Coordinates of C-alpha atoms in Angstrom, one line a residue:
Chain A
M1 CA 0.0 0.0 0.0
F2 CA 2.9 2.4 0.7
A3 CA 5.0 1.5 -2.3
M4 CA 3.0 3.9 -4.6
M5 CA 3.3 6.7 -2.2
N6 CA 7.0 6.2 -1.8
E7 CA 7.5 6.4 -5.5
A8 CA 5.4 9.5 -5.8
K9 CA 7.3 11.2 -3.0
T10 CA 11.0 10.5 -3.8
P11 CA 11.3 12.1 -7.2
R12 CA 14.6 11.6 -9.0
R13 CA 15.3 15.0 -10.6
P14 CA 17.9 15.8 -13.2
A15 CA 20.8 17.9 -11.9
A16 CA 19.6 20.8 -14.1
A17 CA 16.4 21.0 -12.0
R18 CA 18.3 22.4 -9.0
Y19 CA 17.5 25.9 -10.3
R20 CA 14.0 26.9 -9.1
A21 CA 12.2 29.8 -10.7
P22 CA 12.0 32.0 -7.6
A23 CA 9.1 34.1 -8.9
V24 CA 7.0 31.0 -9.1
L25 CA 7.7 30.0 -5.5
K26 CA 6.8 33.5 -4.4
A27 CA 3.6 33.5 -6.5
F28 CA 2.4 30.3 -4.8
R29 CA 3.3 31.7 -1.3
L30 CA 1.2 34.8 -2.3
L31 CA -1.7 32.6 -3.5
E32 CA -1.6 30.6 -0.2
A33 CA -1.7 33.9 1.8
V34 CA -4.8 35.0 -0.2
A35 CA -6.5 31.6 0.3
A36 CA -5.7 31.6 4.0
A37 CA -7.2 35.0 4.4
R38 CA -10.7 33.7 3.3
G39 CA -12.0 37.2 2.6
A40 CA -10.4 39.6 0.1
V41 CA -6.9 40.7 1.0
T42 CA -5.2 44.0 0.1
L43 CA -1.8 44.7 -1.4
S44 CA -0.5 46.3 1.8
E45 CA -1.8 43.4 3.9
L46 CA 0.1 41.0 1.5
A47 CA 3.2 43.1 1.8
R48 CA 3.0 42.9 5.6
R49 CA 2.3 39.1 5.7
L50 CA 4.9 38.0 3.1
G51 CA 7.6 40.6 3.5
Y52 CA 7.9 41.1 -0.2
S53 CA 8.6 44.6 -1.6
K54 CA 5.8 46.5 -3.2
G55 CA 7.6 46.2 -6.6
T56 CA 7.8 42.5 -6.3
L57 CA 4.2 42.3 -5.3
H58 CA 3.0 44.5 -8.2
G59 CA 4.8 42.2 -10.7
L60 CA 3.4 39.0 -9.1
I61 CA -0.1 40.3 -8.7
G62 CA -0.1 41.7 -12.3
A63 CA 0.9 38.3 -13.7
L64 CA -1.6 36.4 -11.4
L65 CA -4.4 38.7 -12.5
D66 CA -3.5 38.2 -16.1
C67 CA -3.7 34.5 -15.9
E68 CA -6.8 34.7 -13.6
A69 CA -5.2 32.9 -10.7
L70 CA -6.2 36.0 -8.7
C71 CA -9.2 38.2 -9.2
E72 CA -10.2 41.5 -7.7
S73 CA -12.9 41.3 -5.1
P74 CA -16.3 42.5 -6.3
R75 CA -16.2 45.6 -4.2
G76 CA -12.6 46.5 -5.2
R77 CA -11.3 45.9 -1.7
G78 CA -8.5 43.6 -2.6
Y79 CA -7.7 40.2 -4.2
A80 CA -9.2 36.8 -4.0
I81 CA -8.4 33.4 -5.6
G82 CA -9.5 33.5 -9.3
P83 CA -11.3 31.2 -11.7
A84 CA -8.1 29.8 -13.2
V85 CA -7.2 28.0 -9.9
V86 CA -10.7 26.6 -9.6
E87 CA -10.6 25.4 -13.2
L88 CA -7.2 23.8 -12.8
A89 CA -8.4 21.9 -9.7
F90 CA -11.6 20.8 -11.5
R91 CA -9.9 19.7 -14.7
S92 CA -7.0 18.0 -12.8
R93 CA -7.5 14.3 -13.6
N94 CA -11.2 14.8 -13.5
F95 CA -11.0 15.7 -9.8
F96 CA -14.8 15.7 -9.4
R97 CA -15.0 12.3 -10.9
I98 CA -12.7 11.1 -8.1
V99 CA -15.1 12.5 -5.5
E100 CA -18.1 11.2 -7.3
Q101 CA -16.7 7.7 -7.7
A102 CA -15.5 7.5 -4.1
Q103 CA -18.8 8.6 -2.5
P104 CA -20.6 5.3 -2.8
V105 CA -17.6 3.5 -1.1
L106 CA -17.6 6.1 1.7
D107 CA -21.3 5.8 2.2
G108 CA -21.1 2.0 2.3
L109 CA -18.3 2.1 4.9
R110 CA -20.2 4.6 7.0
D111 CA -23.3 2.3 6.9
R112 CA -21.3 -0.7 8.1
I113 CA -19.4 1.0 10.9
G114 CA -21.8 3.9 11.9
E115 CA -19.1 6.5 12.2
T116 CA -18.2 9.6 10.0
V117 CA -15.9 8.6 7.0
C118 CA -13.6 11.1 5.2
L119 CA -11.6 11.0 2.0
G120 CA -8.7 13.5 2.0
V121 CA -5.9 14.9 -0.1
L122 CA -2.6 15.2 1.6
S123 CA -0.3 18.1 1.0
R124 CA 3.0 18.9 2.7
T125 CA 1.2 20.8 5.5
R126 CA -2.4 19.7 5.7
G127 CA -4.9 16.9 5.2
L128 CA -7.8 18.4 3.2
I129 CA -11.2 16.7 3.3
V130 CA -12.7 16.4 -0.2
A131 CA -15.6 14.0 0.4
T132 CA -17.4 12.7 3.5
A133 CA -20.1 10.3 4.6
E134 CA -21.4 11.5 8.0
A135 CA -22.5 9.1 10.7
A136 CA -26.3 8.9 10.8
K137 CA -26.6 9.6 14.5
P138 CA -27.5 12.7 16.5
L139 CA -24.2 13.1 18.2
K140 CA -21.5 12.7 15.6
I141 CA -18.3 14.3 14.2
S142 CA -19.1 16.5 11.3
A143 CA -16.3 17.2 8.7
P144 CA -17.6 18.8 5.6
P145 CA -15.5 18.9 2.4
G146 CA -13.2 21.9 2.4
T147 CA -12.3 21.3 6.1
S148 CA -8.6 20.7 6.6
I149 CA -6.4 19.6 9.5
P150 CA -2.7 20.1 10.2
L151 CA -0.9 17.2 8.6
L152 CA 0.9 16.1 11.8
A153 CA -2.3 16.2 13.9
G154 CA -3.7 12.7 14.7
A155 CA -4.0 9.7 12.5
V156 CA -3.7 11.2 9.1
G157 CA -0.2 12.5 9.5
K158 CA 0.9 9.2 11.0
V159 CA -0.4 7.2 8.1
F160 CA 1.1 9.6 5.6
L161 CA 4.6 9.8 7.2
A162 CA 4.7 6.0 7.6
G163 CA 4.6 5.8 3.8
L164 CA 7.6 8.1 3.4
P165 CA 11.3 7.3 3.6
R166 CA 12.6 7.9 7.1
A167 CA 14.7 10.9 6.2
R168 CA 11.8 12.7 4.5
A169 CA 9.4 11.9 7.4
L170 CA 12.0 13.4 9.8
A171 CA 12.4 16.5 7.7
L172 CA 8.6 17.0 7.8
I173 CA 8.6 16.5 11.6
R174 CA 11.4 19.0 12.0
E175 CA 9.7 21.5 9.7
Q176 CA 6.2 21.3 11.3
G177 CA 6.9 20.2 14.9
L178 CA 4.9 17.7 17.0
L179 CA 2.5 20.0 18.7
A180 CA 0.8 19.2 22.0
Y181 CA -2.8 19.6 20.7
T182 CA -4.0 17.5 23.8
P183 CA -2.2 15.9 26.7
Q184 CA -2.5 12.6 24.7
A185 CA -0.6 14.0 21.7
I186 CA 2.8 12.3 20.9
T187 CA 5.3 15.1 21.0
D188 CA 8.4 13.0 21.6
R189 CA 10.2 12.5 18.3
R190 CA 11.4 9.0 19.2
R191 CA 8.1 7.8 20.4
Y192 CA 6.5 9.2 17.2
L193 CA 9.0 7.4 15.0
E194 CA 8.2 4.1 16.9
E195 CA 4.5 4.8 16.3
L196 CA 5.2 5.2 12.6
E197 CA 6.9 1.7 12.7
A198 CA 3.8 0.3 14.3
V199 CA 1.6 1.9 11.5
R200 CA 3.8 0.3 8.9
R201 CA 3.4 -3.1 10.5
R202 CA -0.4 -2.8 11.0
G203 CA -1.2 -0.9 7.8
F204 CA -3.4 1.7 9.6
A205 CA -2.9 4.6 12.0
V206 CA -4.9 5.4 15.2
D207 CA -5.5 8.7 17.0
R208 CA -6.5 8.2 20.6
E209 CA -7.7 11.7 21.6
E210 CA -4.4 13.2 20.3
Y211 CA -5.8 16.0 18.3
L212 CA -9.2 16.7 19.9
P213 CA -10.2 15.6 23.5
G214 CA -12.9 12.9 23.3
V215 CA -12.3 12.2 19.6
R216 CA -10.6 9.2 18.1
A217 CA -9.7 8.4 14.5
V218 CA -8.4 5.6 12.3
A219 CA -6.6 6.4 9.0
V220 CA -5.5 4.3 6.0
A221 CA -3.3 5.5 3.1
L222 CA -4.5 5.0 -0.4
G223 CA -1.3 5.9 -2.2
S224 CA -1.9 8.1 -5.2
P225 CA -4.3 6.0 -7.3
A226 CA -5.5 9.1 -9.2
G227 CA -2.3 11.2 -9.1
L228 CA -3.0 12.9 -5.8
P229 CA -1.9 11.4 -2.5
L230 CA -5.1 10.3 -0.8
A231 CA -6.1 8.9 2.6
L232 CA -9.2 7.5 4.1
W233 CA -10.1 8.2 7.7
V234 CA -12.8 7.5 10.2
V235 CA -13.6 10.0 13.0
G236 CA -15.8 9.3 16.0
L237 CA -16.3 9.9 19.7
A238 CA -14.0 8.1 22.0
E239 CA -17.0 6.7 23.8
T240 CA -18.1 4.6 20.9
M241 CA -14.7 4.1 19.2
D242 CA -13.3 1.9 22.0
E243 CA -10.4 -0.6 21.5
P244 CA -12.4 -3.5 20.1
A245 CA -14.3 -1.0 17.8
L246 CA -11.0 0.4 16.5
E247 CA -10.0 -3.1 15.3
T248 CA -13.3 -3.8 13.5
I249 CA -13.3 -0.3 11.9
A250 CA -9.7 -0.7 10.7
A251 CA -10.5 -4.1 9.1
E252 CA -13.6 -2.6 7.3
M253 CA -11.5 0.4 6.2
Q254 CA -8.8 -1.8 4.6
G255 CA -11.5 -3.5 2.5
A256 CA -12.9 -0.1 1.5
A257 CA -9.4 1.2 0.7
R258 CA -8.7 -1.6 -1.7
R259 CA -12.1 -1.0 -3.5
L260 CA -11.3 2.8 -3.7
Q261 CA -7.8 2.1 -5.1
E262 CA -9.2 -0.2 -7.8
I263 CA -11.9 2.3 -8.8
L264 CA -9.6 5.3 -8.8
A265 CA -6.8 3.5 -10.6
R266 CA -9.2 3.0 -13.6
N267 CA -9.2 6.8 -13.9
E268 CA -5.5 6.9 -14.8
Chain B
M1 CA -27.0 42.7 -12.2
F2 CA -24.1 43.5 -14.5
A3 CA -22.7 46.3 -12.4
M4 CA -20.8 43.9 -10.1
M5 CA -19.3 42.0 -12.9
N6 CA -18.1 45.2 -14.6
E7 CA -16.4 46.3 -11.5
A8 CA -14.7 42.9 -11.1
K9 CA -13.5 42.9 -14.7
T10 CA -12.2 46.4 -15.2
P11 CA -9.4 46.7 -12.7
R12 CA -7.7 49.9 -12.2
R13 CA -4.1 49.0 -11.8
P14 CA -1.2 51.2 -10.7
A15 CA 1.3 52.1 -13.4
A16 CA 3.9 50.1 -11.6
A17 CA 1.9 46.9 -12.3
R18 CA 2.7 47.0 -16.0
Y19 CA 5.6 44.7 -15.3
R20 CA 4.4 41.1 -15.1
A21 CA 6.6 38.4 -13.6
P22 CA 7.1 36.3 -16.9
A23 CA 8.0 33.1 -15.0
V24 CA 4.6 33.2 -13.3
L25 CA 2.7 33.5 -16.6
K26 CA 4.8 30.6 -18.0
A27 CA 4.2 28.5 -14.9
F28 CA 0.4 28.9 -15.3
R29 CA 0.5 28.1 -19.0
L30 CA 2.4 25.0 -18.0
L31 CA -0.2 24.1 -15.4
E32 CA -2.9 24.6 -17.9
A33 CA -1.2 22.2 -20.4
V34 CA -0.8 19.6 -17.6
A35 CA -4.5 19.9 -16.7
A36 CA -5.6 19.8 -20.3
A37 CA -3.7 16.6 -20.9
R38 CA -5.8 14.8 -18.3
G39 CA -3.3 11.9 -17.8
A40 CA 0.3 12.5 -16.7
V41 CA 2.4 14.5 -19.1
T42 CA 6.2 14.2 -19.6
L43 CA 8.8 16.9 -19.8
S44 CA 9.4 16.4 -23.5
E45 CA 5.7 16.5 -24.2
L46 CA 5.5 19.8 -22.4
A47 CA 8.5 21.2 -24.3
R48 CA 6.8 20.3 -27.5
R49 CA 3.4 21.8 -26.5
L50 CA 4.7 25.0 -25.0
G51 CA 7.8 25.7 -27.0
Y52 CA 9.8 26.4 -23.8
S53 CA 13.5 25.4 -23.6
K54 CA 14.4 22.4 -21.5
G55 CA 16.3 24.8 -19.1
T56 CA 13.2 27.0 -18.6
L57 CA 11.0 23.9 -18.1
H58 CA 13.4 22.4 -15.5
G59 CA 13.3 25.6 -13.5
L60 CA 9.5 25.9 -13.7
I61 CA 8.8 22.2 -13.0
G62 CA 11.3 22.3 -10.1
A63 CA 9.6 25.2 -8.5
L64 CA 6.1 23.8 -9.1
L65 CA 7.1 20.5 -7.6
D66 CA 8.5 22.3 -4.6
C67 CA 5.3 24.1 -3.9
E68 CA 3.2 21.0 -4.8
A69 CA 1.4 22.7 -7.6
L70 CA 2.6 19.7 -9.6
C71 CA 3.3 16.2 -8.5
E72 CA 4.9 13.3 -10.2
S73 CA 2.5 10.6 -11.5
P74 CA 2.4 7.5 -9.3
R75 CA 4.2 5.4 -12.0
G76 CA 6.8 8.0 -12.6
R77 CA 5.6 8.6 -16.2
G78 CA 5.3 12.3 -15.9
Y79 CA 3.6 15.2 -14.1
A80 CA 0.1 15.9 -12.9
I81 CA -1.6 18.7 -11.0
G82 CA -0.6 18.6 -7.4
P83 CA -2.4 18.9 -4.0
A84 CA -1.5 22.6 -3.6
V85 CA -3.8 23.5 -6.5
V86 CA -6.7 21.5 -5.1
E87 CA -6.1 22.9 -1.7
L88 CA -6.1 26.5 -3.0
A89 CA -9.4 25.9 -4.8
F90 CA -11.0 24.3 -1.8
R91 CA -9.9 27.0 0.6
S92 CA -10.7 29.8 -1.8
R93 CA -13.6 31.6 -0.1
N94 CA -14.9 28.4 1.1
F95 CA -15.5 27.3 -2.5
F96 CA -17.3 24.1 -1.4
R97 CA -19.6 26.1 0.8
I98 CA -20.7 28.1 -2.4
V99 CA -21.6 24.8 -4.1
E100 CA -23.3 23.5 -1.0
Q101 CA -25.3 26.7 -0.5
A102 CA -26.3 26.9 -4.1
Q103 CA -27.5 23.3 -4.5
P104 CA -31.0 23.8 -2.9
V105 CA -31.7 26.8 -5.1
L106 CA -30.6 24.8 -8.2
D107 CA -32.8 21.9 -7.1
G108 CA -35.8 24.2 -6.5
L109 CA -35.4 25.8 -9.9
R110 CA -35.1 22.4 -11.6
D111 CA -38.3 21.2 -9.9
R112 CA -40.2 24.2 -11.1
I113 CA -39.1 24.2 -14.7
G114 CA -38.3 20.5 -15.3
E115 CA -35.0 21.1 -17.1
T116 CA -31.3 20.7 -16.2
V117 CA -29.9 23.6 -14.2
C118 CA -26.2 24.4 -14.0
L119 CA -24.1 26.8 -11.9
G120 CA -20.8 27.8 -13.5
V121 CA -17.6 29.7 -12.9
L122 CA -16.5 31.9 -15.9
S123 CA -12.9 32.2 -16.9
R124 CA -11.5 34.1 -19.8
T125 CA -11.8 31.0 -22.0
R126 CA -14.4 28.6 -20.6
G127 CA -17.6 28.3 -18.5
L128 CA -16.9 25.6 -15.9
I129 CA -19.8 23.8 -14.4
V130 CA -19.4 23.5 -10.6
A131 CA -22.9 22.3 -9.5
T132 CA -25.9 20.9 -11.3
A133 CA -29.5 19.8 -10.7
E134 CA -30.4 17.4 -13.5
A135 CA -33.9 17.2 -15.0
A136 CA -35.8 14.3 -13.6
K137 CA -36.9 12.9 -17.0
P138 CA -35.5 10.0 -19.0
L139 CA -34.4 12.1 -22.0
K140 CA -32.5 15.1 -20.6
I141 CA -29.2 17.0 -20.9
S142 CA -26.6 15.7 -18.4
A143 CA -23.9 18.2 -17.4
P144 CA -21.9 16.9 -14.4
P145 CA -19.7 19.2 -12.3
G146 CA -16.3 19.4 -13.9
T147 CA -17.7 19.7 -17.4
S148 CA -16.7 22.9 -19.2
I149 CA -17.7 24.6 -22.4
P150 CA -15.9 27.2 -24.5
L151 CA -16.8 30.6 -23.2
L152 CA -18.2 31.9 -26.5
A153 CA -20.4 28.9 -27.2
G154 CA -24.0 29.5 -26.7
A155 CA -25.8 31.4 -23.9
V156 CA -23.1 31.5 -21.3
G157 CA -20.7 33.6 -23.3
K158 CA -23.4 36.0 -24.3
V159 CA -24.5 36.7 -20.8
F160 CA -20.8 37.1 -19.7
L161 CA -19.8 39.4 -22.5
A162 CA -22.9 41.5 -22.1
G163 CA -21.7 42.4 -18.6
L164 CA -18.3 43.6 -19.9
P165 CA -17.4 47.0 -21.3
R166 CA -17.7 46.9 -25.1
A167 CA -13.9 47.1 -25.7
R168 CA -13.2 44.2 -23.5
A169 CA -16.0 42.1 -25.0
L170 CA -14.6 42.8 -28.5
A171 CA -11.1 41.8 -27.4
L172 CA -12.4 38.5 -26.2
I173 CA -14.3 37.9 -29.4
R174 CA -11.1 38.7 -31.5
E175 CA -9.0 36.4 -29.2
Q176 CA -11.3 33.4 -29.3
G177 CA -13.4 33.9 -32.5
L178 CA -17.1 33.2 -33.1
L179 CA -17.0 29.6 -34.2
A180 CA -19.6 27.9 -36.3
Y181 CA -20.5 25.1 -33.9
T182 CA -23.8 24.7 -35.7
P183 CA -25.5 26.3 -38.7
Q184 CA -27.5 28.4 -36.1
A185 CA -24.3 29.8 -34.4
I186 CA -23.9 33.6 -34.7
T187 CA -20.5 34.0 -36.3
D188 CA -21.0 37.6 -37.6
R189 CA -19.4 40.0 -35.2
R190 CA -21.9 42.8 -35.8
R191 CA -24.9 40.4 -35.3
Y192 CA -23.2 39.1 -32.1
L193 CA -22.8 42.6 -30.7
E194 CA -26.4 43.3 -31.4
E195 CA -27.3 40.1 -29.6
L196 CA -25.3 41.3 -26.6
E197 CA -27.3 44.6 -26.6
A198 CA -30.5 42.5 -26.5
V199 CA -29.1 40.5 -23.6
R200 CA -28.4 43.7 -21.7
R201 CA -32.0 44.9 -22.2
R202 CA -33.6 41.6 -21.2
G203 CA -31.2 40.5 -18.5
F204 CA -30.8 37.0 -19.8
A205 CA -29.2 35.3 -22.8
V206 CA -30.7 32.6 -25.1
D207 CA -29.0 29.9 -27.2
R208 CA -31.2 28.5 -29.9
E209 CA -29.3 25.4 -31.1
E210 CA -26.2 27.5 -31.6
Y211 CA -23.8 25.2 -29.8
L212 CA -25.4 21.8 -30.1
P213 CA -28.1 20.8 -32.6
G214 CA -31.4 20.1 -30.8
V215 CA -30.2 21.8 -27.6
R216 CA -31.4 25.2 -26.2
A217 CA -30.2 27.1 -23.2
V218 CA -31.0 30.2 -21.2
A219 CA -28.3 31.9 -19.1
V220 CA -28.4 34.6 -16.4
A221 CA -25.3 36.3 -14.9
L222 CA -24.8 36.3 -11.1
G223 CA -21.9 38.8 -11.0
S224 CA -19.3 37.8 -8.5
P225 CA -21.2 37.5 -5.2
A226 CA -18.6 35.2 -3.8
G227 CA -15.5 36.6 -5.5
L228 CA -15.7 34.4 -8.6
P229 CA -17.6 35.4 -11.7
L230 CA -20.7 33.0 -11.7
A231 CA -23.5 32.3 -14.1
L232 CA -26.7 30.2 -13.8
W233 CA -27.9 28.4 -16.9
V234 CA -30.6 26.0 -18.0
V235 CA -30.1 23.5 -20.8
G236 CA -32.8 21.4 -22.4
L237 CA -33.9 19.8 -25.7
A238 CA -35.3 22.2 -28.3
E239 CA -38.5 20.2 -28.4
T240 CA -39.5 21.1 -24.9
M241 CA -37.7 24.5 -24.6
D242 CA -39.9 26.3 -27.2
E243 CA -40.4 30.1 -27.3
P244 CA -43.1 30.3 -24.6
A245 CA -41.1 27.9 -22.4
L246 CA -38.0 30.1 -22.8
E247 CA -39.9 33.1 -21.4
T248 CA -41.2 31.2 -18.4
I249 CA -37.8 29.6 -17.7
A250 CA -36.0 33.0 -17.9
A251 CA -38.5 34.6 -15.4
E252 CA -38.0 31.7 -12.9
M253 CA -34.2 31.9 -13.4
Q254 CA -34.2 35.6 -12.5
G255 CA -35.9 34.9 -9.2
A256 CA -33.4 32.1 -8.5
A257 CA -30.5 34.3 -9.5
R258 CA -31.6 36.9 -6.9
R259 CA -31.8 34.3 -4.2
L260 CA -28.4 32.9 -5.1
Q261 CA -26.8 36.3 -5.0
E262 CA -28.2 37.0 -1.6
I263 CA -27.1 33.7 -0.2
L264 CA -23.6 33.9 -1.7
A265 CA -23.1 37.5 -0.8
R266 CA -23.4 36.5 2.9
N267 CA -20.2 34.5 2.4
E268 CA -18.2 37.7 1.8

């Protein structure tokens, strides 16, 4: 299960690729700042947040407006993410087809285990939920598409890092830190690496109230069957997701993960 | 209805903004080429399609891999759109919340008029469907999210261009051309501009088998209530969407458009 992810994440790049177009890196940092702001963000706010000169910002914003990666907010109060970004995401390997094809599998899994099921895309810093099947009970965890969690919080990060070469996992841990979201969070680097070993052996990761008190989760990696690194996870209240339940859920998830991988690989 | 779109589309930019970071423009052309290819695309294919030198491509691809706007395909056969683009789109003004909030209005409109209803984001070149409510009849037009049509094809382009200043509309027509998709398509520039005048007067645009034989459509502009230029359109078979039906549909659509604008403006 982890082989595909390893391949996708340890690119062999030609020596010539050492040069990186610096304006492109800056442009994406700018787009991230705009997306993080939610509302429209002004040029002076961007200058403050990013520390770029006004000249650099003018050049970047001009280019991003030209290719519609940015647009001006309807009331002229600043900039927002533009239609080109939405279009790229939608056209990317028929992204919506992925969500559409995954939904019945998520619904089926939810019906069998009775907890909320999420499908997420993993980036370097976050796990982004792109489809969910919510538990059909009054007291449940709700996680609508668009919600994202820090990558190293809970089960998702563990399952993702377990699929990476040790050096790359360590680099991500150093970069982002193991934060004490709750008293249960694993903040000791050695203990965390041991946990990753256990995840590799078992094929799934568990979060025992490590990100949110009272909440447990199980995560399974899907590799990149459709080009994007994906993971499946189940979130529920600690009260119902006790130790025997965790085992049953993990077994059901592994079946669902195989079905998802088969369905999504057909998209390639 | 068109005022907001005009504002969003006629940016006043400071003189300093005349400089455009050329690497950023090239990077987005590269991302577009990758998205258009659907499957993974190799470096030599990109060099052929874009006409960039291998050195330029290495620098751009290196930067885009670093910020995860590109990723390597699982089997190492080339590049695909990466998680950062999907994340930007999802986080952009709660994009999924827009779709979620719009869906009940689309469903209600579909139930009243019995034809397929689409919500689309408009970019410089295409109308991209992001949500649909399909007609509940056996013979219907199906337009799943992710589908896009050329901007100047049919009703969507007309309603979009009618909201732009004449000079900008003309520039888009020159750039993309008025193609003869069907014998009914308006390919004469003067007749097309007269049609835009009629759209401005009526507040909606009609396509009478101008893009697909046997298919008619009505479109209404929504401005950019959530930061992205949006339009609502209804597509159906010419047989059921006759002249009296077009009038009724347009009237129902204008009510739905106002509701959508109110709901989405609350997101701001």
